[in-house]
Structures are given as structure tokens and as C-alpha cells.
Coordinates of C-alpha atoms and ligand atoms in Angstrom, one line a residue:
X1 CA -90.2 -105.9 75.8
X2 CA -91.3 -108.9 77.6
X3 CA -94.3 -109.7 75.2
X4 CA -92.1 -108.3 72.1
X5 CA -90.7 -112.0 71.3
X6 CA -87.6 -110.0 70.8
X7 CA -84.5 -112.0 69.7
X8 CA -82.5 -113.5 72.3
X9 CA -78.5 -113.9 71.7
X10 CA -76.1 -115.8 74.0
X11 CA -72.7 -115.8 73.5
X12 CA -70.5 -118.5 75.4
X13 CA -72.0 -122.1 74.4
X14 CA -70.9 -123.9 77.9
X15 CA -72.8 -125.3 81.0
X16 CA -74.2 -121.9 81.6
X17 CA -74.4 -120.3 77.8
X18 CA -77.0 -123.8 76.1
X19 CA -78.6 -123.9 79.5
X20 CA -79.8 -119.8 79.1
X21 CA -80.3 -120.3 75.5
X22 CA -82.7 -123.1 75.9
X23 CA -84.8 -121.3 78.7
X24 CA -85.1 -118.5 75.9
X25 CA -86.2 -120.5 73.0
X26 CA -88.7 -122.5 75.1
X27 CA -90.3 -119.0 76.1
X28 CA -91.1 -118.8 72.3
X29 CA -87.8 -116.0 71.2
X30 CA -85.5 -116.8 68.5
X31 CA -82.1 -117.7 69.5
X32 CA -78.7 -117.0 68.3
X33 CA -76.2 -119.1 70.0
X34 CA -72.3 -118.4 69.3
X35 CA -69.3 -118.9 71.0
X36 CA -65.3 -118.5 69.8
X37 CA -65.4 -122.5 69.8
X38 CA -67.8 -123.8 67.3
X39 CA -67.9 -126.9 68.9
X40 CA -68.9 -125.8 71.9
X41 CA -72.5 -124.7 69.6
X42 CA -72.8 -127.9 68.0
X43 CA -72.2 -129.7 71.5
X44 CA -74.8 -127.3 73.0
X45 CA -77.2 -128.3 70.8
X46 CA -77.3 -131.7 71.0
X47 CA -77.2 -131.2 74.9
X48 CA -80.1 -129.3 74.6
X49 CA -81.9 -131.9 72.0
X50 CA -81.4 -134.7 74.8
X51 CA -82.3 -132.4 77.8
X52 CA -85.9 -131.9 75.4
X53 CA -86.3 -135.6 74.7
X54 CA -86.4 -136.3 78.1
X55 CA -88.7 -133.6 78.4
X56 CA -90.9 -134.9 75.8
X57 CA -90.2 -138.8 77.8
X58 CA -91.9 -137.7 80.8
X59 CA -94.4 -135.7 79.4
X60 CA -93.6 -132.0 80.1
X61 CA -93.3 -130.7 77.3
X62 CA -95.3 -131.9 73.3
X63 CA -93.3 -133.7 71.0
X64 CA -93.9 -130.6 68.2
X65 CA -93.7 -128.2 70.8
X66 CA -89.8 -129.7 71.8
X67 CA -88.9 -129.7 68.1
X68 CA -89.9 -126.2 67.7
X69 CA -88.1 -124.9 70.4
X70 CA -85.4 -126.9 69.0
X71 CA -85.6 -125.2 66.1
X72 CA -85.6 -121.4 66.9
X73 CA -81.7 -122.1 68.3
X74 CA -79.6 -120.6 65.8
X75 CA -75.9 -121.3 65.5
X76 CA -74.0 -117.6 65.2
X77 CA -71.8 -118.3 62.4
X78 CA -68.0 -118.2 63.3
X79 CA -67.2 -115.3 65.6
X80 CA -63.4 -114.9 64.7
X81 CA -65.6 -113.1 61.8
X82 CA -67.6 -110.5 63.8
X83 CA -70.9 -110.6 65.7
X84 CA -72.9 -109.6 62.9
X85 CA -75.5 -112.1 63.6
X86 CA -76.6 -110.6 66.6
X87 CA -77.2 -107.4 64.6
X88 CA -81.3 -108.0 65.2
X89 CA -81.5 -108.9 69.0
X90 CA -83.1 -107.2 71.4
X91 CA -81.3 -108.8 74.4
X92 CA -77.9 -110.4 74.1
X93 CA -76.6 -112.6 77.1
X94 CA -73.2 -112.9 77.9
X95 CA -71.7 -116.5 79.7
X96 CA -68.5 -116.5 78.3
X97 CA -65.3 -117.0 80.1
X98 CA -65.2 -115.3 83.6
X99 CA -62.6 -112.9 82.8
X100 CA -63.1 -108.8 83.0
X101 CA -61.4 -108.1 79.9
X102 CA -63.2 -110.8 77.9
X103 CA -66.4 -109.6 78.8
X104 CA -65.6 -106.0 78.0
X105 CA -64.2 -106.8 74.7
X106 CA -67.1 -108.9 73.8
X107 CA -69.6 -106.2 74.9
X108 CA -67.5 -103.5 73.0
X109 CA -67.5 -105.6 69.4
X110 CA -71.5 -106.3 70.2
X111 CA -72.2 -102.4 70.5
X112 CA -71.0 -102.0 67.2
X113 CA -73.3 -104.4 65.7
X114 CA -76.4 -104.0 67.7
X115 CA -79.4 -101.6 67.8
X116 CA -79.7 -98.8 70.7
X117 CA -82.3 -100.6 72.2
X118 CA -80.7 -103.1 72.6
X119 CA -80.1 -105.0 76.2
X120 CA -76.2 -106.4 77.0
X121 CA -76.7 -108.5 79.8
X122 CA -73.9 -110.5 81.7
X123 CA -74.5 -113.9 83.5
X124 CA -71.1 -112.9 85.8
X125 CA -71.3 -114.9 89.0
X126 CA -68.5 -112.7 90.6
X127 CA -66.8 -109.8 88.5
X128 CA -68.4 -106.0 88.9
X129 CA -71.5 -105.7 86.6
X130 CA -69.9 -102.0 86.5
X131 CA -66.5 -102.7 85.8
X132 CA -68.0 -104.8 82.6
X133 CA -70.4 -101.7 81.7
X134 CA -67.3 -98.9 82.2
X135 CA -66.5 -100.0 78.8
X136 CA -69.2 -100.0 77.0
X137 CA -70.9 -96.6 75.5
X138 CA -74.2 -96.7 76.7
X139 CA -73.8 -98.5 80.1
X140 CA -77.4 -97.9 80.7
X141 CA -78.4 -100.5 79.0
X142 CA -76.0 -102.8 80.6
X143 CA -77.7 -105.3 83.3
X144 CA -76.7 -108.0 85.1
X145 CA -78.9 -111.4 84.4
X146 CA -77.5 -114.6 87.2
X147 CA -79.0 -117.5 86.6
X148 CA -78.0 -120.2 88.6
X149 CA -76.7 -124.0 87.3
X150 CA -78.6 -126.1 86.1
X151 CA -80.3 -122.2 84.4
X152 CA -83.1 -124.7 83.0
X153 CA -83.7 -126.4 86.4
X154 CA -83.0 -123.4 88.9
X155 CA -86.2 -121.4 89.0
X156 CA -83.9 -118.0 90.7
X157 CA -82.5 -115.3 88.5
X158 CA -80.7 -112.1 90.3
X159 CA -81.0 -108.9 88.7
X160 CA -77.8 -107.0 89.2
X161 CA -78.3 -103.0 88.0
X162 CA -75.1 -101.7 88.0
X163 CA -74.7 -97.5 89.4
X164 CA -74.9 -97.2 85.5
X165 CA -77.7 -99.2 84.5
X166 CA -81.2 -97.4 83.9
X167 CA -84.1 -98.3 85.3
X168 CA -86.1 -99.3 82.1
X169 CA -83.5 -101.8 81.6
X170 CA -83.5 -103.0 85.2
X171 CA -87.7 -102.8 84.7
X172 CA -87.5 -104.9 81.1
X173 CA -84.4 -107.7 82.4
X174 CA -87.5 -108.6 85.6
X175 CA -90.1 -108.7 83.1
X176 CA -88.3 -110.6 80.6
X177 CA -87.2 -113.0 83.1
X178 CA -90.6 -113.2 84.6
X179 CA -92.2 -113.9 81.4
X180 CA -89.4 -117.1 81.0
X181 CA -91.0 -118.2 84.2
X182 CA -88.6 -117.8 86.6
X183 CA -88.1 -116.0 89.9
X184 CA -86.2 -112.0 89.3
X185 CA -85.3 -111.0 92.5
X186 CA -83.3 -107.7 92.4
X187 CA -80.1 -106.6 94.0
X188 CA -77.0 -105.0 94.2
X189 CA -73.7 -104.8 91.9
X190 CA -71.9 -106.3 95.0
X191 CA -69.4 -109.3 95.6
X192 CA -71.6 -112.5 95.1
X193 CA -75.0 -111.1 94.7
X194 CA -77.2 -112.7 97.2
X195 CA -77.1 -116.3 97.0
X196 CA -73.2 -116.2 96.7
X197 CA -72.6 -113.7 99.4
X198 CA -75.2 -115.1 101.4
X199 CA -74.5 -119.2 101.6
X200 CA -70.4 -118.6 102.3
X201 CA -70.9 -119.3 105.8
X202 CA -72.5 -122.8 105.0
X203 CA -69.0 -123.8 103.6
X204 CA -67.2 -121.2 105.8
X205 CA -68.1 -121.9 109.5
X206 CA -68.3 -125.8 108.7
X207 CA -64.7 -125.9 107.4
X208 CA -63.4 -123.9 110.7
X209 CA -65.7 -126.9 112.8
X210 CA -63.9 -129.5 110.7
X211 CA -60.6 -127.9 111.2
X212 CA -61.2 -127.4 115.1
X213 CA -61.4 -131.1 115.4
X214 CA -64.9 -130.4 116.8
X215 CA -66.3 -133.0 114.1
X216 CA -65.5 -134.7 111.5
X217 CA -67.0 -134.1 107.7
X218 CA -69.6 -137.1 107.8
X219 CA -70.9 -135.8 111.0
X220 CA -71.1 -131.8 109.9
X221 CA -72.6 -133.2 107.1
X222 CA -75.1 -135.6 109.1
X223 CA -76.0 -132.6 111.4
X224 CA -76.7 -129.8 108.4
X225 CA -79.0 -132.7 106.8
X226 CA -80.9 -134.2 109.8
X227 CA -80.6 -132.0 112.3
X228 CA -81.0 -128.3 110.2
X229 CA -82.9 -129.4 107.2
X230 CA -80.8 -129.0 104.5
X231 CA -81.1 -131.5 101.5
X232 CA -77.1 -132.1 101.4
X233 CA -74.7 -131.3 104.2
X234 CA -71.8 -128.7 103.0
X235 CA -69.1 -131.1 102.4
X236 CA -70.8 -133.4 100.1
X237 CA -72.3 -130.2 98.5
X238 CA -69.2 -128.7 98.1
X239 CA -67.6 -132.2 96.3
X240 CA -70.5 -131.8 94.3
X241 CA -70.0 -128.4 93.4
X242 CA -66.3 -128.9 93.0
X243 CA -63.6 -127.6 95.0
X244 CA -61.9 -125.3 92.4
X245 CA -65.0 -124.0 91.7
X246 CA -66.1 -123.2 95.5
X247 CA -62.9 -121.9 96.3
X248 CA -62.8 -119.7 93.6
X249 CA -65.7 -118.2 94.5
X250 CA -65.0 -118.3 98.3
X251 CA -61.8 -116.1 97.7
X252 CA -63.4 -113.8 95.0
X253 CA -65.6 -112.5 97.3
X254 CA -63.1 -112.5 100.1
X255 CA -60.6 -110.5 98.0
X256 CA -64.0 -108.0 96.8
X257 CA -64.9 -107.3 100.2
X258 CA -61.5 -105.5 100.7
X259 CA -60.0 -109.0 102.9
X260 CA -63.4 -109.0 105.5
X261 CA -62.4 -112.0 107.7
X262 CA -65.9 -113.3 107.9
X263 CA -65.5 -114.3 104.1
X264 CA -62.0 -115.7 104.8
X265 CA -61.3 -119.5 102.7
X266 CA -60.2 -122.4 104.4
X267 CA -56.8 -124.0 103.9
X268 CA -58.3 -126.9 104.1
X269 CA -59.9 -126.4 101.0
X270 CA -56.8 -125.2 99.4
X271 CA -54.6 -128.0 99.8
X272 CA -57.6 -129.9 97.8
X273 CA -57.7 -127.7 94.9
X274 CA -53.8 -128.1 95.5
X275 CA -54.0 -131.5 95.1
X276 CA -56.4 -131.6 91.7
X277 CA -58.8 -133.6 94.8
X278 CA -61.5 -131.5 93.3
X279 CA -64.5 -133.9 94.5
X280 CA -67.0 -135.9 92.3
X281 CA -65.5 -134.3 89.0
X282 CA -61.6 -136.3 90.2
X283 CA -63.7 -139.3 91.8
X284 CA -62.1 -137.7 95.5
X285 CA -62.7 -134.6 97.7
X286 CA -63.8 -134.9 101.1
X287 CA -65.3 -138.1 100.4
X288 CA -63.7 -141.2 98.0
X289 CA -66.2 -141.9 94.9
X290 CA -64.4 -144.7 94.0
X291 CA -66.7 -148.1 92.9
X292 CA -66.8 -149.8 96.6
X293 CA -65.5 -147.0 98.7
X294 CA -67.3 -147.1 102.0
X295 CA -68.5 -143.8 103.2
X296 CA -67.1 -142.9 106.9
X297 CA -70.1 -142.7 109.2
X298 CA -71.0 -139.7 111.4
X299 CA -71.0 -139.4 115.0
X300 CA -75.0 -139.4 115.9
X301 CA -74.9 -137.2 118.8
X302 CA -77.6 -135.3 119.1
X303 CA -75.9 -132.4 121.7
X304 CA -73.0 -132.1 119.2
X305 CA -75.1 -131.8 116.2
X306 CA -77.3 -129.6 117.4
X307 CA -74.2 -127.6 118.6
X308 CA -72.9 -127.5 114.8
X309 CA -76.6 -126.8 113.3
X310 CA -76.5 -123.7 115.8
X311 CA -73.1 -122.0 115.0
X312 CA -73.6 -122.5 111.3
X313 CA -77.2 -121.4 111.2
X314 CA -76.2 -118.3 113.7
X315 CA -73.4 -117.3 111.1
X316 CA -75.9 -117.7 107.7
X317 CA -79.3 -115.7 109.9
X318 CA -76.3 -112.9 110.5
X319 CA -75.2 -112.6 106.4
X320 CA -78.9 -112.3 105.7
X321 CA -79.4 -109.5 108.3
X322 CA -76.2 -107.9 107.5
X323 CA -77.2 -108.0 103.8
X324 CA -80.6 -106.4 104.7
X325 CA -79.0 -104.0 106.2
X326 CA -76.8 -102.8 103.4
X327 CA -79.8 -103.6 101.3
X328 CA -78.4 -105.6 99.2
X329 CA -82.2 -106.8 98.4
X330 CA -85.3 -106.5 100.3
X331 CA -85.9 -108.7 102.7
X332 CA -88.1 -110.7 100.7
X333 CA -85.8 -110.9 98.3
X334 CA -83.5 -112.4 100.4
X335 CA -86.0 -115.3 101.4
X336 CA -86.9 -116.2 98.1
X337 CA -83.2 -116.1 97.3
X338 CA -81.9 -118.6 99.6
X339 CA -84.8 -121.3 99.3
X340 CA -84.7 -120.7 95.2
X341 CA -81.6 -120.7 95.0
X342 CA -79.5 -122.7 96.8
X343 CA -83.0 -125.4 98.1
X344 CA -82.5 -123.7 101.9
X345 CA -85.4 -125.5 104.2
X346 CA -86.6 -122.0 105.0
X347 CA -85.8 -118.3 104.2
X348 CA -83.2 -117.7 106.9
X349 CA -85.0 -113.9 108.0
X350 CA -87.5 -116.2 109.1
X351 CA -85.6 -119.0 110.4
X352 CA -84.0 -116.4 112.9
X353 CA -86.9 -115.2 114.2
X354 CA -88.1 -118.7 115.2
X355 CA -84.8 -118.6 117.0
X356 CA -85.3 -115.1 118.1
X357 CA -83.2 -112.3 117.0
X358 CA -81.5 -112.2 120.7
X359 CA -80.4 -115.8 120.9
X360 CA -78.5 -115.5 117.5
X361 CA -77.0 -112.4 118.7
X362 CA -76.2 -114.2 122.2
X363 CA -74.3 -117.3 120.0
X364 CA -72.7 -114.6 118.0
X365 CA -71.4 -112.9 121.1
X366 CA -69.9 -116.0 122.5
X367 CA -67.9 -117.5 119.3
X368 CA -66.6 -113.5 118.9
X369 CA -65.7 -113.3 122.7
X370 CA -64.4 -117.3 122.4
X371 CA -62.3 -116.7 119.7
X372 CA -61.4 -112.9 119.9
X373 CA -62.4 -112.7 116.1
X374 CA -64.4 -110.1 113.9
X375 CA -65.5 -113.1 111.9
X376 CA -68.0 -113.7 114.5
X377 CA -69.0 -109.5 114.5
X378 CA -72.8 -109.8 114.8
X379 CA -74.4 -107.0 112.4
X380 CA -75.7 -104.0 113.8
X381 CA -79.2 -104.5 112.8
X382 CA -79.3 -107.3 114.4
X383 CA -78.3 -106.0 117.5
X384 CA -81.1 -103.7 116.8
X385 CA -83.7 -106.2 115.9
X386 CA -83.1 -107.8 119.3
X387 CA -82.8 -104.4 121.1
X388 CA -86.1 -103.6 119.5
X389 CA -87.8 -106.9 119.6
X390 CA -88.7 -106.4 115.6
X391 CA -88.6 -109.2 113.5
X392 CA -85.8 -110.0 111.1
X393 CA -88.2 -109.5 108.1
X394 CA -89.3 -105.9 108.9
X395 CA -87.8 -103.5 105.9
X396 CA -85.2 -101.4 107.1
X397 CA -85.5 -97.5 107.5
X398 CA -83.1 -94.8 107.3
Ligands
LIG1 N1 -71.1 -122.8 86.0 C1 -71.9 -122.2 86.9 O1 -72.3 -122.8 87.9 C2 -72.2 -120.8 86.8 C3 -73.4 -120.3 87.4 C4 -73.7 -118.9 87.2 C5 -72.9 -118.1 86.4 N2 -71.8 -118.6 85.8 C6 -71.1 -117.7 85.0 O2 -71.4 -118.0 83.6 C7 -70.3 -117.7 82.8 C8 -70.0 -119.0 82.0 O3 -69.8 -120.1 82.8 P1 -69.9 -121.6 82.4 O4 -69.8 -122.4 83.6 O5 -71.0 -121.7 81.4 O6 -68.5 -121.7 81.6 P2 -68.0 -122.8 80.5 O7 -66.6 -122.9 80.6 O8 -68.9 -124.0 80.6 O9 -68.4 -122.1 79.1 C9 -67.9 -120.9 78.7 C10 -67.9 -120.9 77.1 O10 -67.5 -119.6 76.7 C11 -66.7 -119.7 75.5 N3 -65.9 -118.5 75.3 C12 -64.8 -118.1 76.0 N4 -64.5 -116.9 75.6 C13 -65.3 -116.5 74.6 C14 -65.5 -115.3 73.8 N5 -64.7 -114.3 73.9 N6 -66.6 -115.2 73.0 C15 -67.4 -116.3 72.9 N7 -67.3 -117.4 73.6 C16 -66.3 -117.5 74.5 C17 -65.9 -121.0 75.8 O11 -65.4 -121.5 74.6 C18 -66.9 -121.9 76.5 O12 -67.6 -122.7 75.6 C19 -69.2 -117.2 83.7 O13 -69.2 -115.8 83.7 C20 -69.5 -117.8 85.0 O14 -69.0 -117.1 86.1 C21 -71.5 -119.9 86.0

């Protein structure tokens, strides 16, 4: 499919919708662009004509060559009318509204209008990729396709088959995405994927630090950046991701994983997205972005930060085992996820093994006998990994 220059439809024009539509068209496929709010087309477009000049500005990309992607972008008439304008793709991605019964609506009315071969993908950060393929009749061609935001910045796209899926669609969604230049990695229809499963301890164990009154945010955020490695520390990520957003996420998976207290939200975080304090977006989160605001300073203590790099880090090395384990990807995967993804200084398979599978386990041990809570539960392979002396890396065998 890959090489077919097959006709690429996205429906939903938003952040995510112009961002996937303009990583098709500059691949060379014709694009049909729709969304239930014209505007939102017309806005995407000229989002996308400015995110090319710039482009062009600093020499990535030929003048003609911008214009021409440019140009392949088709508006899908008004949808209120039908989705006949999708009738010729050969891939249609979905980023509309994150809401089950939108999706499978939107995939039902496609169906009708597209060819059999024809690939329904959803860009779903946190709904079941088989709940949105239950209602479509031929779920095998139904895929999940993640990219993450900025889609024409962030080189990582997850691959979600659902039980449903086929594996020639599975096959042509890693080729396609391949052939866009980006990095497939492959996993399963679970609650966040990788990255999103993955990262929740980041934000997770540093709010239960801040609420502990172990340290306060400039100083979590001081350690995770100096100390760990990271390029921003989890609060001022998190104001930068914004708060309603985060916390959706946070309890989605939460709630999907049947109320697991190691994905348990903060109420911390609550009473933000309570109080519209949403970060950067409402100029206040954890921080004040008003003009002249000084930022609080952190604490430089190197035994406390260290202290906070370590429980954080032994939480994050245990949700990459633990997905291993469940094999929610291969452990390569899993490393390319986390430093693609979300920018983490190293794959955190690897990062435990510098530590050694036995001390994480040891700080895993303490927090759950400390605090008497299965947050802290270490995973059973990496109990084994340290039993065994393997690395964290090694595939896992029945
Ligand atoms: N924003 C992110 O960081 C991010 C990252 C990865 C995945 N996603 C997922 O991508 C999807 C879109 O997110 P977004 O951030 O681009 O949202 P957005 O609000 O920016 O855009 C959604 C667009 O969909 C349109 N829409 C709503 N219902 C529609 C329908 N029935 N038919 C056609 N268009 C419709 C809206 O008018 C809007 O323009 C969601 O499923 C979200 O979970 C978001």
C-alpha cells in the first residue's frame, strides 16, 4: 500500500486532524480534509500554509515542493451532506472528537461510502480501538494509528491492532507510517498504549512527593531536570500540557485498568482543573505565567534530589517492566517509545539495568513496606529479572 500513493482522508480538522493531514500530503498522497465545522478546514489550512512557510524560511523543505504539498489538501465538502468525498481513499484517519459513539458513527457512515480495501484508522489517545471497530462491518480493517502532538514534529506513531484487526492491515498501517517517515512501533488495544500507560508515574509519583510535603514543585521539577535528565521537570510539563488535559488522561486510564491504584490521579491536580487553573493555556497552574511573575526557586540539595530522581525513576523502570511483561510491546518497542515519544534521556529497560534490576526492586520494596500500598507492587518480572540476574531488555518467554 505504502508505495500505492493511495488517498489519504482525515476527518476532524483540529490540533491533531491538519497536523496528520499535513504529514500525509508531504509524503506525496492526496488529501481530503473534512470536519462537521468547516471552519475548522479552512483554519487548518492556513495553519498548515504557515507551518510550510516556515518550513520553506529555514530551508527544509523547496518553495514548489511546499506549494505542492499545499496543494494536494483537499477540503471534504460539508459533511452534514455525507462523506461522499472519501469514496476513493485508501486510508481514512479519524481525530475527531474523543467520544466512543462519535467515532463509531463516523466509521459506520464512512463504510458505506468507501471501498473494501479500504483502511479506517483512529488517532484515539484513550478509548478501546475495539470498542470503535465492534461497530463497524468489517473490523479487520480497523487499526489504531497514535500520533503524538505536535503529529508533524513527533517522530513516534503506535500501532494499535485491535483482537479484530487483521494482520495485513496491522502489516500496511507500519509500512504506511514508515514510508511518512516516522517511527511505528506496535502494541496493544490497552488503556494508554505505551507512552500514555507508561509516563503516568512521571506525573503520578511526583504529585504524591509534592503532596507529602517532601518537596516543593520547583524543586521536583529542578531534580527530574538536572539531576535525572529529563528536558522539563513534570510540573512545568504538565502546565504545559494542561491540566484538564493530563487529568483526563490520568483518570481514563485509571478508570480502564478496572481502579489499579498505581494509576490512581492526584487531588491535587483536581482542585486545578476545578479551579479552570489549567496552566500555560489560563496563564496559572503550578506556576504563575503572568508578565513579571517570579518563578519560586528550588531547594538545591543534592541528597533530596537524588532521593526524588530515585523514587520516580523506580516507579517509571517498574511500568516498562510490567508492560513487558504483559507484552504490551517488545521491549524494544518500549525504548524507542519513551525517548520518541515523550524526549525520555534514555529508554528506561536500559536505564534500570544501569541501576540494576535488584536495586529498583529493593526501592520498590521499601515505598510498598513504608506506605503499606499496592501502588508501590514491584512487577513480577522484575522480581525475576533480579532473581535471575537478566537484563530488563531480554524478550520475555512463556
Ligand atoms: N491533542 C493531543 O495531544 C492528542 C494527541 C494524540 C491523539 N489525540 C486524539 O486525537 C483526536 C482529536 O484530538 P484533537 O486534539 O485534534 O481535538 P480538537 O478538538 O483540536 O479537534 C477535533 C475536531 O474534530 C471535529 N469534529 C468533532 N466531531 C466530528 C465529527 N463527528 N465529524 C467530523 N469532525 C468532527 C471538531 O469540530 C474539531 O475540529 C482525539 O481522539 C484525541 O484523543 C489528541
Amino acid at each position: 500500500m505504502a508505495g500505492d500513493r493511495i488517498t489519504v482522508g482525515v476527518v476532524g480538522a483540529g490540533a491533531m486532524g491538519s497536523g496528520i493531514a499535513q504529514v500525509a500530503a508531504s509524503a506525496g498522497h492526496h488529501v481530503v480534509l473534512g470536519d462537521v465545522n468547516a471552519a475548522a478546514v479552512e483554519k487548518a489550512r492556513a495553519s498548515i500554509a504557515k507551518s510550510l512557510d516556515r518550513d520553506v524560511e529555514k530551508g527544509r523543505v523547496a518553495r514548489d515542493a511546499a506549494d505542492a504539498t499545499l496543494a494536494r489538501i483537499t477540503a471534504a465538502g460539508a459533511l452534514s451532506d455525507g462523506y461522499a468525498s472519501y469514496a476513493g481513499c485508501g486510508l481514512v484517519i479519524e481525530a475527531v472528537l474523543e467520544d466512543l459513539a462519535v467515532k463509531r458513527a463516523l466509521f459506520a457512515a464512512l463504510e458505506s461510502v468507501v471501498s473494501d480495501a479500504c483502511i479506517l484508522a483512529t488517532n484515539t489517545s484513550s478509548l478501546s480501538v475495539a470498542a470503535i471497530a465492534g461497530g463497524c462491518a468489517r473490523a479487520g480493517r480497523v487499526v489504531g494509528i497514535h500520533f503524538f502532538n505536535p503529529a508533524t514534529v513527533m517522530p513516534l506513531v503506535e500501532i494499535v491492532p485491535a483482537i479484530t484487526t487483521s494482520p495485513d492491515t496491522v502489516a500496511a498501517a507500519r509500512d504506511l507510517i514508515q514510508a511518512w517517515r516516522k517511527v511505528p512501533v506496535v502494541t496493544t488495544d490497552t488503556p494508554g498504549f505505551i507512552v500514555n500507560r507508561i509516563a503516568r508515574p512521571f506525573y503520578g509519583e511526583s504529585l504524591r512527593i509534592l503532596e507529602e510535603g517532601i518537596a516543593d514543585a520547583a524543586t521536583i521539577d529542578w531534580a527530574m531536570r538536572e539531576i535525572g535528565g529529563f528536558r522539563m521537570g513534570p510540573f512545568e510539563l504538565m502546565d504545559f500540557i494542561g491540566h484538564d488535559v493530563n487529568f483526563a488522561v490520568t483518570s481514563s486510564v485509571f478508570e480502564a485498568f478496572f481502579f489499579d491504584p498505581r494509576y490512581r490521579p492526584s487531588l491535587t491536580q483536581r482542585r486545578l482543573v476545578d479551579a479552570g487553573l489549567y496552566g500555560r493555556k489560563r496563564g496559572r497552574g503550578f506556576y504563575d505565567y503572568a508578565d513579571g511573575a517570579a518563578k519560586p526557586a528550588p531547594v538545591e540539595d543534592a541528597a533530596l534530589g537524588r532521593a526524588i530522581v530515585d523514587r520516580v525513576l523506580a516507579m517509571l523502570v517498574n511500568e516498562a517492566v510490567d508492560a513487558v511483561y504483559l507484552r504490551v510491546a517488545s521491549p524494544a518497542d518500549i525504548e524507542t517509545s519513551m525517548t520518541k515519544g515523550v524526549n525520555y534521556p534514555k529508554g528506561l529497560l536500559a536505564w534500570g539495568d544501569e541501576i540494576g534490576a535488584a536495586e529498583v526492586l529493593r526501592r520498590l520494596e521499601a515505598l510498598q513496606a513504608d506506605y503499606g500500598d499496592d501502588r508501590y507492587r514491584p512487577s513480577v518480572l522484575l522480581r525475576r529479572r533480579a532473581r535471575d540476574g537478566q537484563s530488563l531488555l531480554s524478550p520475555v518467554t512463556p
